[in-house]
């Protein structure tokens, strides 16, 4: 069996073209070697929504019969390489296409490779990734996570750098020469060819041992049988909310226990409870009703429900009262309000530090100021990117 | 209406990495279709997106009209077809149903419209996955119905469709059914022939004395009563019967002109037989179901099990004689329906009931079992196929059928 399968896990819309460039190039490169292949997106992911984790696949085989084993499917059953183009998804993904949290490495074969674009250290990423009982390799491409939009593509060479890296970590897929030829044909750009070659040269792997990583059991949901389901497509409403954390004051809506979607988030809001003027705007405007009202009338963003859209930050009239922070800085979904209650000074220091860090970093999507996009392009589209 | 075909992109044959939908859009460009109407609904919309792209890229010169609904979408091509324009449109699921009045008059007026149905489950519930009930709904209306299995076949079948539908002895619309996702959203390597080759294969659409034109004053679509209607139906019936010969001829020529067509190893335009020659059990199905079934058969054959597969390509016209001939040799038939007919005979699927009725006159009839599988786009796996084969084998071994229709892969 010489079938090789690759998946690209990406953020819907923002990274759609990136994923498409990667999977199509793989099939084109394989074609150079007389192999046959297919490229497809996971159907349940589309129509894509901003930021929702989605997948595209490339499957390459020696002949049509072999390829047929992998057709008429939504997802490959296992992949030789998982490519994750946003490191915050190392925490696991929940897409439109399934219920429950899927570990980022779930489909990665024993001995396979997980490629991630990230500026984080390998050990930090491994901590996020769920444990597996088989070994695999982690290969990090040092780069700012590449986000675009529906109508624009940020051509920062992330696509070809991943392809160059891929040829190194998965030599059974295609040779570097075939890949470079495919890149040359498709993009007609020698600088992109050079970027791919450089990424090939710089590629490195960090072995991940069985049992290494995040020990958490990913949440999942068992689908009921037809005899248990309500007839007539009727879904019972969730119960009303109660006071804050079930108490008598404040208000906390009851949230869906099975449909979470918080892996959509690449950033999350942090709240300065001391400067909050209780204007209600974040609570009112949040499209996911994620703010719990505390007994003292403050608003605690509930991380079980927040999808990271940033509306709260945009509507908050107080400077730095609600600030979107890159998701990589958080390890859990615990309550910020409770942390502040327990240790107001500690919380303030933690929050101030995160806000400072965030101001140094580029945002995963959106920009601090007009012209930010052009500046980033100029910086990152150099030969070899910012490797 | 004629336009000179000068597609910039397809002057020589190429190999493309495209979906079944994109293959059909390219077939439209190669066939130099004059009028294309669109209204978005998944998964059909992948065709209109690609048509729009080809047009924007300057590779395809057509009138591309985005209508305000599916009903208008199908009305417009019907009228365009009446004045002699080569036309294309399509839809999916309930979008196709919203156009139903226009769809039935298109066949009634003998307009050779070619449509793509991106097979999708009917609402409710709103679902995007493949189910064949949407396209099946036109089976009694005078539409020819073709079920596609691969992206290459989508392109080939679209060219065949124009050749057959526009034959003056036929003049009936044809729908190309493509499984949502597995065909519409999966890209495969497709050989695209040169536009010149296609023009050689496809003569211009000539509606002759039926063409609505100031130089040819005619009235189309009168109101009639019982004194006219049966004759009109009988005419359409004869046209559908004539289409069989036209399909055979057009198919043979297509294989001559296009050496890379997916039909090269399939002698019949109507059905594809896979390992049926010595088969004890023949699985029958349509569309991309063929893929896991063929994989399962290869594995079962390795174990010495004599299993074959008959893929129905043309559901209308139904190849009664060929199917009888192919299935009379086996002990049992395992019909897999990706559709369902509530309350039908044996509470079965549409393909099953048509097939069983076709086999009834045989003196020695094989057992026929029905399996409902893959509804709403649920994947049909090799294990599912094995389960169907095992249940069918039991009927062969015991000589009796415990249950005529079995649902496969449903959560109990």
PDB file of N, CA and C in Angstrom, chain A residues 111-195:
ATOM      1  N   UNK A 111       3.707   7.037  14.181  1.00  0.00           N
ATOM      2  CA  UNK A 111       4.906   7.334  13.396  1.00  0.00           C
ATOM      3  C   UNK A 111       4.729   8.450  12.393  1.00  0.00           C
ATOM      4  N   UNK A 112       3.540   9.032  12.341  1.00  0.00           N
ATOM      5  CA  UNK A 112       3.273  10.130  11.412  1.00  0.00           C
ATOM      6  C   UNK A 112       3.808  11.457  11.938  1.00  0.00           C
ATOM      7  N   UNK A 113       3.464  12.515  11.248  1.00  0.00           N
ATOM      8  CA  UNK A 113       3.994  13.825  11.628  1.00  0.00           C
ATOM      9  C   UNK A 113       2.876  14.854  11.733  1.00  0.00           C
ATOM     10  N   UNK A 114       3.023  15.721  12.727  1.00  0.00           N
ATOM     11  CA  UNK A 114       2.120  16.860  12.866  1.00  0.00           C
ATOM     12  C   UNK A 114       2.942  18.112  12.597  1.00  0.00           C
ATOM     13  N   UNK A 115       2.593  18.831  11.523  1.00  0.00           N
ATOM     14  CA  UNK A 115       3.288  20.072  11.186  1.00  0.00           C
ATOM     15  C   UNK A 115       2.454  21.235  11.715  1.00  0.00           C
ATOM     16  N   UNK A 116       3.089  22.149  12.421  1.00  0.00           N
ATOM     17  CA  UNK A 116       2.367  23.307  12.962  1.00  0.00           C
ATOM     18  C   UNK A 116       3.131  24.580  12.610  1.00  0.00           C
ATOM     19  N   UNK A 117       2.409  25.605  12.178  1.00  0.00           N
ATOM     20  CA  UNK A 117       3.041  26.917  12.039  1.00  0.00           C
ATOM     21  C   UNK A 117       2.862  27.634  13.375  1.00  0.00           C
ATOM     22  N   UNK A 118       3.967  28.044  13.967  1.00  0.00           N
ATOM     23  CA  UNK A 118       3.864  28.607  15.319  1.00  0.00           C
ATOM     24  C   UNK A 118       5.129  29.359  15.705  1.00  0.00           C
ATOM     25  N   UNK A 119       4.992  30.256  16.654  1.00  0.00           N
ATOM     26  CA  UNK A 119       6.153  30.865  17.279  1.00  0.00           C
ATOM     27  C   UNK A 119       6.344  30.309  18.695  1.00  0.00           C
ATOM     28  N   UNK A 120       5.466  29.391  19.085  1.00  0.00           N
ATOM     29  CA  UNK A 120       5.595  28.793  20.413  1.00  0.00           C
ATOM     30  C   UNK A 120       6.680  27.720  20.408  1.00  0.00           C
ATOM     31  N   UNK A 121       7.129  27.386  21.605  1.00  0.00           N
ATOM     32  CA  UNK A 121       8.122  26.328  21.744  1.00  0.00           C
ATOM     33  C   UNK A 121       7.426  24.968  21.651  1.00  0.00           C
ATOM     34  N   UNK A 122       8.195  23.969  21.199  1.00  0.00           N
ATOM     35  CA  UNK A 122       7.635  22.622  21.012  1.00  0.00           C
ATOM     36  C   UNK A 122       6.997  22.107  22.305  1.00  0.00           C
ATOM     37  N   UNK A 123       7.683  22.300  23.437  1.00  0.00           N
ATOM     38  CA  UNK A 123       7.157  21.769  24.697  1.00  0.00           C
ATOM     39  C   UNK A 123       5.817  22.397  25.064  1.00  0.00           C
ATOM     40  N   UNK A 124       5.674  23.671  24.750  1.00  0.00           N
ATOM     41  CA  UNK A 124       4.397  24.336  25.036  1.00  0.00           C
ATOM     42  C   UNK A 124       3.277  23.765  24.167  1.00  0.00           C
ATOM     43  N   UNK A 125       3.590  23.511  22.915  1.00  0.00           N
ATOM     44  CA  UNK A 125       2.569  22.950  22.029  1.00  0.00           C
ATOM     45  C   UNK A 125       2.203  21.532  22.451  1.00  0.00           C
ATOM     46  N   UNK A 126       3.205  20.748  22.819  1.00  0.00           N
ATOM     47  CA  UNK A 126       2.939  19.366  23.230  1.00  0.00           C
ATOM     48  C   UNK A 126       2.012  19.336  24.445  1.00  0.00           C
ATOM     49  N   UNK A 127       2.181  20.310  25.330  1.00  0.00           N
ATOM     50  CA  UNK A 127       1.293  20.388  26.505  1.00  0.00           C
ATOM     51  C   UNK A 127      -0.167  20.578  26.118  1.00  0.00           C
ATOM     52  N   UNK A 128      -0.387  21.288  25.013  1.00  0.00           N
ATOM     53  CA  UNK A 128      -1.758  21.524  24.551  1.00  0.00           C
ATOM     54  C   UNK A 128      -2.363  20.295  23.875  1.00  0.00           C
ATOM     55  N   UNK A 129      -1.502  19.533  23.187  1.00  0.00           N
ATOM     56  CA  UNK A 129      -2.000  18.444  22.356  1.00  0.00           C
ATOM     57  C   UNK A 129      -2.360  17.221  23.180  1.00  0.00           C
ATOM     58  N   UNK A 130      -3.472  16.586  22.859  1.00  0.00           N
ATOM     59  CA  UNK A 130      -3.932  15.447  23.653  1.00  0.00           C
ATOM     60  C   UNK A 130      -2.979  14.258  23.506  1.00  0.00           C
ATOM     61  N   UNK A 131      -2.882  13.500  24.584  1.00  0.00           N
ATOM     62  CA  UNK A 131      -2.016  12.322  24.594  1.00  0.00           C
ATOM     63  C   UNK A 131      -2.479  11.302  23.561  1.00  0.00           C
ATOM     64  N   UNK A 132      -1.496  10.616  23.005  1.00  0.00           N
ATOM     65  CA  UNK A 132      -1.797   9.498  22.109  1.00  0.00           C
ATOM     66  C   UNK A 132      -1.054   8.291  22.636  1.00  0.00           C
ATOM     67  N   UNK A 133      -1.534   7.082  22.299  1.00  0.00           N
ATOM     68  CA  UNK A 133      -0.794   5.916  22.794  1.00  0.00           C
ATOM     69  C   UNK A 133       0.224   5.420  21.769  1.00  0.00           C
ATOM     70  N   UNK A 134       0.453   6.216  20.740  1.00  0.00           N
ATOM     71  CA  UNK A 134       1.502   5.856  19.781  1.00  0.00           C
ATOM     72  C   UNK A 134       2.382   7.091  19.552  1.00  0.00           C
ATOM     73  N   UNK A 135       3.642   6.873  19.166  1.00  0.00           N
ATOM     74  CA  UNK A 135       4.536   8.011  18.971  1.00  0.00           C
ATOM     75  C   UNK A 135       4.302   8.694  17.624  1.00  0.00           C
ATOM     76  N   UNK A 136       4.627   9.963  17.553  1.00  0.00           N
ATOM     77  CA  UNK A 136       4.590  10.691  16.285  1.00  0.00           C
ATOM     78  C   UNK A 136       5.584  11.842  16.400  1.00  0.00           C
ATOM     79  N   UNK A 137       5.786  12.541  15.290  1.00  0.00           N
ATOM     80  CA  UNK A 137       6.732  13.649  15.296  1.00  0.00           C
ATOM     81  C   UNK A 137       5.998  14.980  15.211  1.00  0.00           C
ATOM     82  N   UNK A 138       6.562  15.964  15.881  1.00  0.00           N
ATOM     83  CA  UNK A 138       6.044  17.323  15.762  1.00  0.00           C
ATOM     84  C   UNK A 138       7.078  18.131  14.980  1.00  0.00           C
ATOM     85  N   UNK A 139       6.627  18.809  13.950  1.00  0.00           N
ATOM     86  CA  UNK A 139       7.546  19.648  13.178  1.00  0.00           C
ATOM     87  C   UNK A 139       6.992  21.061  13.169  1.00  0.00           C
ATOM     88  N   UNK A 140       7.768  21.984  13.695  1.00  0.00           N
ATOM     89  CA  UNK A 140       7.261  23.362  13.805  1.00  0.00           C
ATOM     90  C   UNK A 140       7.887  24.222  12.724  1.00  0.00           C
ATOM     91  N   UNK A 141       7.040  24.951  12.014  1.00  0.00           N
ATOM     92  CA  UNK A 141       7.529  25.950  11.070  1.00  0.00           C
ATOM     93  C   UNK A 141       7.421  27.285  11.787  1.00  0.00           C
ATOM     94  N   UNK A 142       8.575  27.892  12.043  1.00  0.00           N
ATOM     95  CA  UNK A 142       8.581  29.158  12.796  1.00  0.00           C
ATOM     96  C   UNK A 142       7.921  30.243  11.963  1.00  0.00           C
ATOM     97  N   UNK A 143       6.748  30.642  12.365  1.00  0.00           N
ATOM     98  CA  UNK A 143       6.086  31.679  11.574  1.00  0.00           C
ATOM     99  C   UNK A 143       4.877  32.226  12.306  1.00  0.00           C
ATOM    100  N   UNK A 144       4.563  33.455  11.995  1.00  0.00           N
ATOM    101  CA  UNK A 144       3.325  34.039  12.478  1.00  0.00           C
ATOM    102  C   UNK A 144       2.186  33.322  11.773  1.00  0.00           C
ATOM    103  N   UNK A 145       1.138  32.999  12.511  1.00  0.00           N
ATOM    104  CA  UNK A 145       0.022  32.280  11.913  1.00  0.00           C
ATOM    105  C   UNK A 145      -0.586  33.123  10.792  1.00  0.00           C
ATOM    106  N   UNK A 146      -0.790  32.497   9.653  1.00  0.00           N
ATOM    107  CA  UNK A 146      -1.207  33.225   8.450  1.00  0.00           C
ATOM    108  C   UNK A 146      -2.730  33.273   8.322  1.00  0.00           C
ATOM    109  N   UNK A 147      -3.285  34.451   8.494  1.00  0.00           N
ATOM    110  CA  UNK A 147      -4.732  34.623   8.350  1.00  0.00           C
ATOM    111  C   UNK A 147      -5.031  35.559   7.180  1.00  0.00           C
ATOM    112  N   UNK A 148      -6.058  35.205   6.387  1.00  0.00           N
ATOM    113  CA  UNK A 148      -6.500  36.081   5.306  1.00  0.00           C
ATOM    114  C   UNK A 148      -7.994  36.323   5.488  1.00  0.00           C
ATOM    115  N   UNK A 149      -8.670  36.636   4.392  1.00  0.00           N
ATOM    116  CA  UNK A 149     -10.106  36.847   4.467  1.00  0.00           C
ATOM    117  C   UNK A 149     -10.777  36.102   3.335  1.00  0.00           C
ATOM    118  N   UNK A 150     -12.080  36.331   3.185  1.00  0.00           N
ATOM    119  CA  UNK A 150     -12.835  35.633   2.144  1.00  0.00           C
ATOM    120  C   UNK A 150     -12.362  36.047   0.758  1.00  0.00           C
ATOM    121  N   UNK A 151     -12.051  37.313   0.589  1.00  0.00           N
ATOM    122  CA  UNK A 151     -11.751  37.827  -0.755  1.00  0.00           C
ATOM    123  C   UNK A 151     -10.280  38.102  -0.982  1.00  0.00           C
ATOM    124  N   UNK A 152      -9.484  38.051   0.074  1.00  0.00           N
ATOM    125  CA  UNK A 152      -8.072  38.351  -0.108  1.00  0.00           C
ATOM    126  C   UNK A 152      -7.235  37.175   0.380  1.00  0.00           C
ATOM    127  N   UNK A 153      -6.066  37.028  -0.215  1.00  0.00           N
ATOM    128  CA  UNK A 153      -5.138  35.993   0.226  1.00  0.00           C
ATOM    129  C   UNK A 153      -3.826  36.657   0.621  1.00  0.00           C
ATOM    130  N   UNK A 154      -3.404  36.385   1.840  1.00  0.00           N
ATOM    131  CA  UNK A 154      -2.163  36.975   2.309  1.00  0.00           C
ATOM    132  C   UNK A 154      -1.024  36.059   1.867  1.00  0.00           C
ATOM    133  N   UNK A 155      -0.375  36.435   0.790  1.00  0.00           N
ATOM    134  CA  UNK A 155       0.615  35.539   0.192  1.00  0.00           C
ATOM    135  C   UNK A 155       1.957  35.690   0.894  1.00  0.00           C
ATOM    136  N   UNK A 156       2.021  35.177   2.111  1.00  0.00           N
ATOM    137  CA  UNK A 156       3.242  35.289   2.911  1.00  0.00           C
ATOM    138  C   UNK A 156       4.110  34.045   2.792  1.00  0.00           C
ATOM    139  N   UNK A 157       3.820  33.212   1.797  1.00  0.00           N
ATOM    140  CA  UNK A 157       4.599  32.010   1.504  1.00  0.00           C
ATOM    141  C   UNK A 157       4.393  30.883   2.524  1.00  0.00           C
ATOM    142  N   UNK A 158       3.422  31.026   3.414  1.00  0.00           N
ATOM    143  CA  UNK A 158       3.156  29.930   4.359  1.00  0.00           C
ATOM    144  C   UNK A 158       2.842  28.649   3.596  1.00  0.00           C
ATOM    145  N   UNK A 159       2.059  28.777   2.503  1.00  0.00           N
ATOM    146  CA  UNK A 159       1.674  27.587   1.733  1.00  0.00           C
ATOM    147  C   UNK A 159       2.899  26.805   1.255  1.00  0.00           C
ATOM    148  N   UNK A 160       3.829  27.500   0.598  1.00  0.00           N
ATOM    149  CA  UNK A 160       4.966  26.759   0.022  1.00  0.00           C
ATOM    150  C   UNK A 160       5.987  26.353   1.080  1.00  0.00           C
ATOM    151  N   UNK A 161       6.044  27.092   2.161  1.00  0.00           N
ATOM    152  CA  UNK A 161       6.967  26.687   3.236  1.00  0.00           C
ATOM    153  C   UNK A 161       6.472  25.383   3.859  1.00  0.00           C
ATOM    154  N   UNK A 162       5.172  25.262   4.011  1.00  0.00           N
ATOM    155  CA  UNK A 162       4.623  24.003   4.529  1.00  0.00           C
ATOM    156  C   UNK A 162       4.909  22.869   3.534  1.00  0.00           C
ATOM    157  N   UNK A 163       4.762  23.150   2.249  1.00  0.00           N
ATOM    158  CA  UNK A 163       4.980  22.106   1.243  1.00  0.00           C
ATOM    159  C   UNK A 163       6.438  21.645   1.231  1.00  0.00           C
ATOM    160  N   UNK A 164       7.360  22.597   1.382  1.00  0.00           N
ATOM    161  CA  UNK A 164       8.774  22.231   1.434  1.00  0.00           C
ATOM    162  C   UNK A 164       9.070  21.382   2.660  1.00  0.00           C
ATOM    163  N   UNK A 165       8.555  21.821   3.795  1.00  0.00           N
ATOM    164  CA  UNK A 165       8.715  21.078   5.043  1.00  0.00           C
ATOM    165  C   UNK A 165       8.132  19.664   4.908  1.00  0.00           C
ATOM    166  N   UNK A 166       6.956  19.588   4.285  1.00  0.00           N
ATOM    167  CA  UNK A 166       6.240  18.317   4.113  1.00  0.00           C
ATOM    168  C   UNK A 166       7.103  17.300   3.360  1.00  0.00           C
ATOM    169  N   UNK A 167       7.792  17.747   2.308  1.00  0.00           N
ATOM    170  CA  UNK A 167       8.620  16.828   1.521  1.00  0.00           C
ATOM    171  C   UNK A 167       9.742  16.251   2.372  1.00  0.00           C
ATOM    172  N   UNK A 168      10.185  17.013   3.344  1.00  0.00           N
ATOM    173  CA  UNK A 168      11.274  16.550   4.203  1.00  0.00           C
ATOM    174  C   UNK A 168      10.761  15.547   5.240  1.00  0.00           C
ATOM    175  N   UNK A 169       9.633  15.856   5.874  1.00  0.00           N
ATOM    176  CA  UNK A 169       9.154  14.984   6.959  1.00  0.00           C
ATOM    177  C   UNK A 169       8.385  13.776   6.441  1.00  0.00           C
ATOM    178  N   UNK A 170       7.947  13.839   5.184  1.00  0.00           N
ATOM    179  CA  UNK A 170       7.183  12.717   4.627  1.00  0.00           C
ATOM    180  C   UNK A 170       7.731  12.404   3.232  1.00  0.00           C
ATOM    181  N   UNK A 171       8.969  11.877   3.189  1.00  0.00           N
ATOM    182  CA  UNK A 171       9.610  11.681   1.881  1.00  0.00           C
ATOM    183  C   UNK A 171       8.884  10.677   0.990  1.00  0.00           C
ATOM    184  N   UNK A 172       8.054   9.815   1.585  1.00  0.00           N
ATOM    185  CA  UNK A 172       7.331   8.835   0.768  1.00  0.00           C
ATOM    186  C   UNK A 172       6.203   9.474  -0.047  1.00  0.00           C
ATOM    187  N   UNK A 173       5.885  10.738   0.270  1.00  0.00           N
ATOM    188  CA  UNK A 173       4.797  11.418  -0.449  1.00  0.00           C
ATOM    189  C   UNK A 173       5.261  11.820  -1.844  1.00  0.00           C
ATOM    190  N   UNK A 174       6.166  12.771  -1.919  1.00  0.00           N
ATOM    191  CA  UNK A 174       6.738  13.191  -3.202  1.00  0.00           C
ATOM    192  C   UNK A 174       8.144  13.724  -2.929  1.00  0.00           C
ATOM    193  N   UNK A 175       8.943  13.775  -3.974  1.00  0.00           N
ATOM    194  CA  UNK A 175      10.295  14.325  -3.831  1.00  0.00           C
ATOM    195  C   UNK A 175      10.209  15.850  -3.810  1.00  0.00           C
ATOM    196  N   UNK A 176      11.246  16.465  -3.267  1.00  0.00           N
ATOM    197  CA  UNK A 176      11.287  17.931  -3.245  1.00  0.00           C
ATOM    198  C   UNK A 176      11.261  18.474  -4.676  1.00  0.00           C
ATOM    199  N   UNK A 177      11.986  17.818  -5.571  1.00  0.00           N
ATOM    200  CA  UNK A 177      12.035  18.306  -6.957  1.00  0.00           C
ATOM    201  C   UNK A 177      10.639  18.349  -7.590  1.00  0.00           C
ATOM    202  N   UNK A 178       9.868  17.294  -7.378  1.00  0.00           N
ATOM    203  CA  UNK A 178       8.503  17.287  -7.953  1.00  0.00           C
ATOM    204  C   UNK A 178       7.678  18.408  -7.346  1.00  0.00           C
ATOM    205  N   UNK A 179       7.860  18.596  -6.044  1.00  0.00           N
ATOM    206  CA  UNK A 179       7.087  19.643  -5.365  1.00  0.00           C
ATOM    207  C   UNK A 179       7.481  21.021  -5.900  1.00  0.00           C
ATOM    208  N   UNK A 180       8.774  21.243  -6.052  1.00  0.00           N
ATOM    209  CA  UNK A 180       9.223  22.548  -6.540  1.00  0.00           C
ATOM    210  C   UNK A 180       8.707  22.802  -7.957  1.00  0.00           C
ATOM    211  N   UNK A 181       8.680  21.749  -8.742  1.00  0.00           N
ATOM    212  CA  UNK A 181       8.183  21.892 -10.110  1.00  0.00           C
ATOM    213  C   UNK A 181       6.690  22.248 -10.096  1.00  0.00           C
ATOM    214  N   UNK A 182       5.960  21.574  -9.213  1.00  0.00           N
ATOM    215  CA  UNK A 182       4.513  21.862  -9.109  1.00  0.00           C
ATOM    216  C   UNK A 182       4.290  23.301  -8.628  1.00  0.00           C
ATOM    217  N   UNK A 183       5.101  23.742  -7.688  1.00  0.00           N
ATOM    218  CA  UNK A 183       4.963  25.111  -7.164  1.00  0.00           C
ATOM    219  C   UNK A 183       5.284  26.121  -8.274  1.00  0.00           C
ATOM    220  N   UNK A 184       6.337  25.824  -9.010  1.00  0.00           N
ATOM    221  CA  UNK A 184       6.735  26.728 -10.098  1.00  0.00           C
ATOM    222  C   UNK A 184       5.595  26.853 -11.114  1.00  0.00           C
ATOM    223  N   UNK A 185       5.002  25.721 -11.454  1.00  0.00           N
ATOM    224  CA  UNK A 185       3.932  25.726 -12.462  1.00  0.00           C
ATOM    225  C   UNK A 185       2.699  26.481 -11.987  1.00  0.00           C
ATOM    226  N   UNK A 186       2.380  26.250 -10.728  1.00  0.00           N
ATOM    227  CA  UNK A 186       1.140  26.848 -10.231  1.00  0.00           C
ATOM    228  C   UNK A 186       1.243  28.329  -9.934  1.00  0.00           C
ATOM    229  N   UNK A 187       2.365  28.708  -9.324  1.00  0.00           N
ATOM    230  CA  UNK A 187       2.450  30.090  -8.845  1.00  0.00           C
ATOM    231  C   UNK A 187       3.305  30.967  -9.755  1.00  0.00           C
ATOM    232  N   UNK A 188       4.087  30.338 -10.619  1.00  0.00           N
ATOM    233  CA  UNK A 188       4.922  31.076 -11.552  1.00  0.00           C
ATOM    234  C   UNK A 188       5.735  32.144 -10.797  1.00  0.00           C
ATOM    235  N   UNK A 189       6.401  31.710  -9.731  1.00  0.00           N
ATOM    236  CA  UNK A 189       7.063  32.667  -8.855  1.00  0.00           C
ATOM    237  C   UNK A 189       8.295  31.994  -8.236  1.00  0.00           C
ATOM    238  N   UNK A 190       9.475  32.418  -8.687  1.00  0.00           N
ATOM    239  CA  UNK A 190      10.710  31.766  -8.228  1.00  0.00           C
ATOM    240  C   UNK A 190      10.976  32.029  -6.748  1.00  0.00           C
ATOM    241  N   UNK A 191      10.471  33.143  -6.239  1.00  0.00           N
ATOM    242  CA  UNK A 191      10.674  33.425  -4.814  1.00  0.00           C
ATOM    243  C   UNK A 191       9.920  32.397  -3.971  1.00  0.00           C
ATOM    244  N   UNK A 192       8.752  31.989  -4.447  1.00  0.00           N
ATOM    245  CA  UNK A 192       8.003  30.974  -3.696  1.00  0.00           C
ATOM    246  C   UNK A 192       8.729  29.630  -3.779  1.00  0.00           C
ATOM    247  N   UNK A 193       9.316  29.339  -4.912  1.00  0.00           N
ATOM    248  CA  UNK A 193      10.091  28.106  -5.052  1.00  0.00           C
ATOM    249  C   UNK A 193      11.257  28.133  -4.045  1.00  0.00           C
ATOM    250  N   UNK A 194      11.914  29.286  -3.958  1.00  0.00           N
ATOM    251  CA  UNK A 194      13.038  29.422  -3.027  1.00  0.00           C
ATOM    252  C   UNK A 194      12.576  29.249  -1.582  1.00  0.00           C
ATOM    253  N   UNK A 195      11.416  29.790  -1.264  1.00  0.00           N
ATOM    254  CA  UNK A 195      10.873  29.645   0.097  1.00  0.00           C
ATOM    255  C   UNK A 195      10.639  28.185   0.442  1.00  0.00           C
TER     256      UNK A 195
END
